mmCIF file of C-alpha atoms in Angstrom:
data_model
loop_
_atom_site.group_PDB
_atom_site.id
_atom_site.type_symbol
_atom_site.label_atom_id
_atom_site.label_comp_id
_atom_site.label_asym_id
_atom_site.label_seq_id
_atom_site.Cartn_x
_atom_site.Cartn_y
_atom_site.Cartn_z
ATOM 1 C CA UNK A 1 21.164 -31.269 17.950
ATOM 2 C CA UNK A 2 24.034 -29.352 19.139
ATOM 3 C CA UNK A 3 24.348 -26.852 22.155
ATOM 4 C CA UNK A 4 24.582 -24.161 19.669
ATOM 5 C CA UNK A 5 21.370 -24.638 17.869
ATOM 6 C CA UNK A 6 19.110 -23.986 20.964
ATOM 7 C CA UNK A 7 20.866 -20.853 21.271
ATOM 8 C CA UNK A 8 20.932 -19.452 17.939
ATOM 9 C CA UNK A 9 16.755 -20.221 17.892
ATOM 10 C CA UNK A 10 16.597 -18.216 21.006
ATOM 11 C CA UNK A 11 18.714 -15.259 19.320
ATOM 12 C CA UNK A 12 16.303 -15.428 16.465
ATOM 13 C CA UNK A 13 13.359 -15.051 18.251
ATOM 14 C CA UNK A 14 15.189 -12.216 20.537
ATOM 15 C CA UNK A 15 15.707 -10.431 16.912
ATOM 16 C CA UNK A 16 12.334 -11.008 15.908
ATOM 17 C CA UNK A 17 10.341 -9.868 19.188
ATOM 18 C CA UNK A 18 12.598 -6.808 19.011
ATOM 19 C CA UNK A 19 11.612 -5.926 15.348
ATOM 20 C CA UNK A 20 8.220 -6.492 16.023
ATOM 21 C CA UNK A 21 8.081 -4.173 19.084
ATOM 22 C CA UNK A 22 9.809 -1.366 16.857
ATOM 23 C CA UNK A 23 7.020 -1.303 14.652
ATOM 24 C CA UNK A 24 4.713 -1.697 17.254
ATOM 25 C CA UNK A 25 6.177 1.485 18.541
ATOM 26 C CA UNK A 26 5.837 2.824 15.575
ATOM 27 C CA UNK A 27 2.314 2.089 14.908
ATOM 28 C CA UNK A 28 1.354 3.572 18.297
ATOM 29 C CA UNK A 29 3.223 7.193 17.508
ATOM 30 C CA UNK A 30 1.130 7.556 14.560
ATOM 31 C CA UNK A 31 -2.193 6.161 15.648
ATOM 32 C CA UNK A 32 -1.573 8.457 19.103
ATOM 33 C CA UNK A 33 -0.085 11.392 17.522
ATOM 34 C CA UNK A 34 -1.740 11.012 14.288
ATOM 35 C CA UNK A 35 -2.802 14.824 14.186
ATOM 36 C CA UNK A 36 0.560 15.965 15.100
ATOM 37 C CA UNK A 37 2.012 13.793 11.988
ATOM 38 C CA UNK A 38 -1.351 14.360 9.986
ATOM 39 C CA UNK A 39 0.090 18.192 10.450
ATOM 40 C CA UNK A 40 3.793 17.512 9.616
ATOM 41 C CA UNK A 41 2.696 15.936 6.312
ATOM 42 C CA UNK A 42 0.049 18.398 5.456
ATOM 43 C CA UNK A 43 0.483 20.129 2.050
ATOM 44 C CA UNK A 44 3.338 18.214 1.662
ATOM 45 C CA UNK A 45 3.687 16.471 -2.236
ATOM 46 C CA UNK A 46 4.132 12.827 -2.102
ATOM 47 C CA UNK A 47 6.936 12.779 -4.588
ATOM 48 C CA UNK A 48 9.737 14.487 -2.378
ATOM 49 C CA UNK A 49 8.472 12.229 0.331
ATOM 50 C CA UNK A 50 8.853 8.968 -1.654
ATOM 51 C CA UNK A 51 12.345 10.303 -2.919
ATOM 52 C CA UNK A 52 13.122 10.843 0.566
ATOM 53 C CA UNK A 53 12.022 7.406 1.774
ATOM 54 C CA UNK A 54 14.027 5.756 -1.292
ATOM 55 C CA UNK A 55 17.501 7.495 -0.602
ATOM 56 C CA UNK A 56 17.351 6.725 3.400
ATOM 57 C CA UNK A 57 16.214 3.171 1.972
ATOM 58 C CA UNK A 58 20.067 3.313 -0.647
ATOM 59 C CA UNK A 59 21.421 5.299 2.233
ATOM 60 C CA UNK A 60 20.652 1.984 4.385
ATOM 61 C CA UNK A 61 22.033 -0.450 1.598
ATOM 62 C CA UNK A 62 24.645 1.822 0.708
ATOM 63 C CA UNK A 63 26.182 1.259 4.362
ATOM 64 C CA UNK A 64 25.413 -2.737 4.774
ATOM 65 C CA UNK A 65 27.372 -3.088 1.576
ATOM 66 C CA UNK A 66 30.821 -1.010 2.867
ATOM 67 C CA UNK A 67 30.667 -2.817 6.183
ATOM 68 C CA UNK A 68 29.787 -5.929 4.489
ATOM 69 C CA UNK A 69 33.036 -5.203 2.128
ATOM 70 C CA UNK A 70 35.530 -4.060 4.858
ATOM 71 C CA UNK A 71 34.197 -7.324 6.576
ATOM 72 C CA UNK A 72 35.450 -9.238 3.852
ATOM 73 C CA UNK A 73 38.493 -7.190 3.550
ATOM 74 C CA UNK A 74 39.413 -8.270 7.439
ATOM 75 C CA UNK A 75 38.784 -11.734 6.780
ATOM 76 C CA UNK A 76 35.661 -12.569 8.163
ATOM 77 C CA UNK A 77 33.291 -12.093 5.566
ATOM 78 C CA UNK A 78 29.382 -11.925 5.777
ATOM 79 C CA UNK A 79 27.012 -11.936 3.516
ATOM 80 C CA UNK A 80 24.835 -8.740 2.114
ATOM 81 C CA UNK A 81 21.777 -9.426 3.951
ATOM 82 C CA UNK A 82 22.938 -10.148 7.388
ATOM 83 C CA UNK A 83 24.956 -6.767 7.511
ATOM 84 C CA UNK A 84 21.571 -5.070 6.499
ATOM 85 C CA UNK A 85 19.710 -6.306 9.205
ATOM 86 C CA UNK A 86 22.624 -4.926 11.253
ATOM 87 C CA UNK A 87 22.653 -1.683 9.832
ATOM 88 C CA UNK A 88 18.643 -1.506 10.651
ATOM 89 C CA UNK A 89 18.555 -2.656 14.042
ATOM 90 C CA UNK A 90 21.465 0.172 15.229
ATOM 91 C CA UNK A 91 19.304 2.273 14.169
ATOM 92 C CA UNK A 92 17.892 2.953 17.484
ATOM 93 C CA UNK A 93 21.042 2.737 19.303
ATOM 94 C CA UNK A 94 21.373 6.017 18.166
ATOM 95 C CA UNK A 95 18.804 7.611 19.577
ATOM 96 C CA UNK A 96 17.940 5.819 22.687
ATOM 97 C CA UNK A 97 20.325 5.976 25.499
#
């Protein structure tokens, strides 16, 4: 076992803990504020919703796959995947000081 392994598992589960607390957070707006979002979705149809789910969702992929490109193109290339789980956990960056 090399120095770097212990690390990397410790950056894994740093990743992991921080994923699940997002949903957590998640979870607790809408069980907390569930009238609130009850009312934001009332009368609503489900199909513009789902459309609207799927293009953030290609929005999402849409980005991984030009940073995972321009990666590449600066020579240190990374795989699809990696880039996407990036792109998602940034996310938040934005909005949280």
């Amino acid at each position: 076992m090399t120095r770097a392994e212990p690390a990397r598992g410790w950056k894994v589960w740093v990743r992991r803990a921080y994923s699940v607390a997002l949903v957590v957070a998640a979870v607790a707006v809408l069980v907390i504020r569930r009238d609130d979002v009850a009312d934001l979705v009332d009368g609503a149809r489900p199909l513009p919703l789902v459309a609207a789910l799927a293009l953030g969702l290609v929005s999402l992929a849409q980005s991984a796959w030009f940073w995972s490109r321009c990666l590449k193109d600066l020579g240190a290339p990374r795989s699809f995947a990696p880039v996407l789980e990036a792109t998602i956990a940034a996310i938040p960056a934005r909005y949280l000081p």
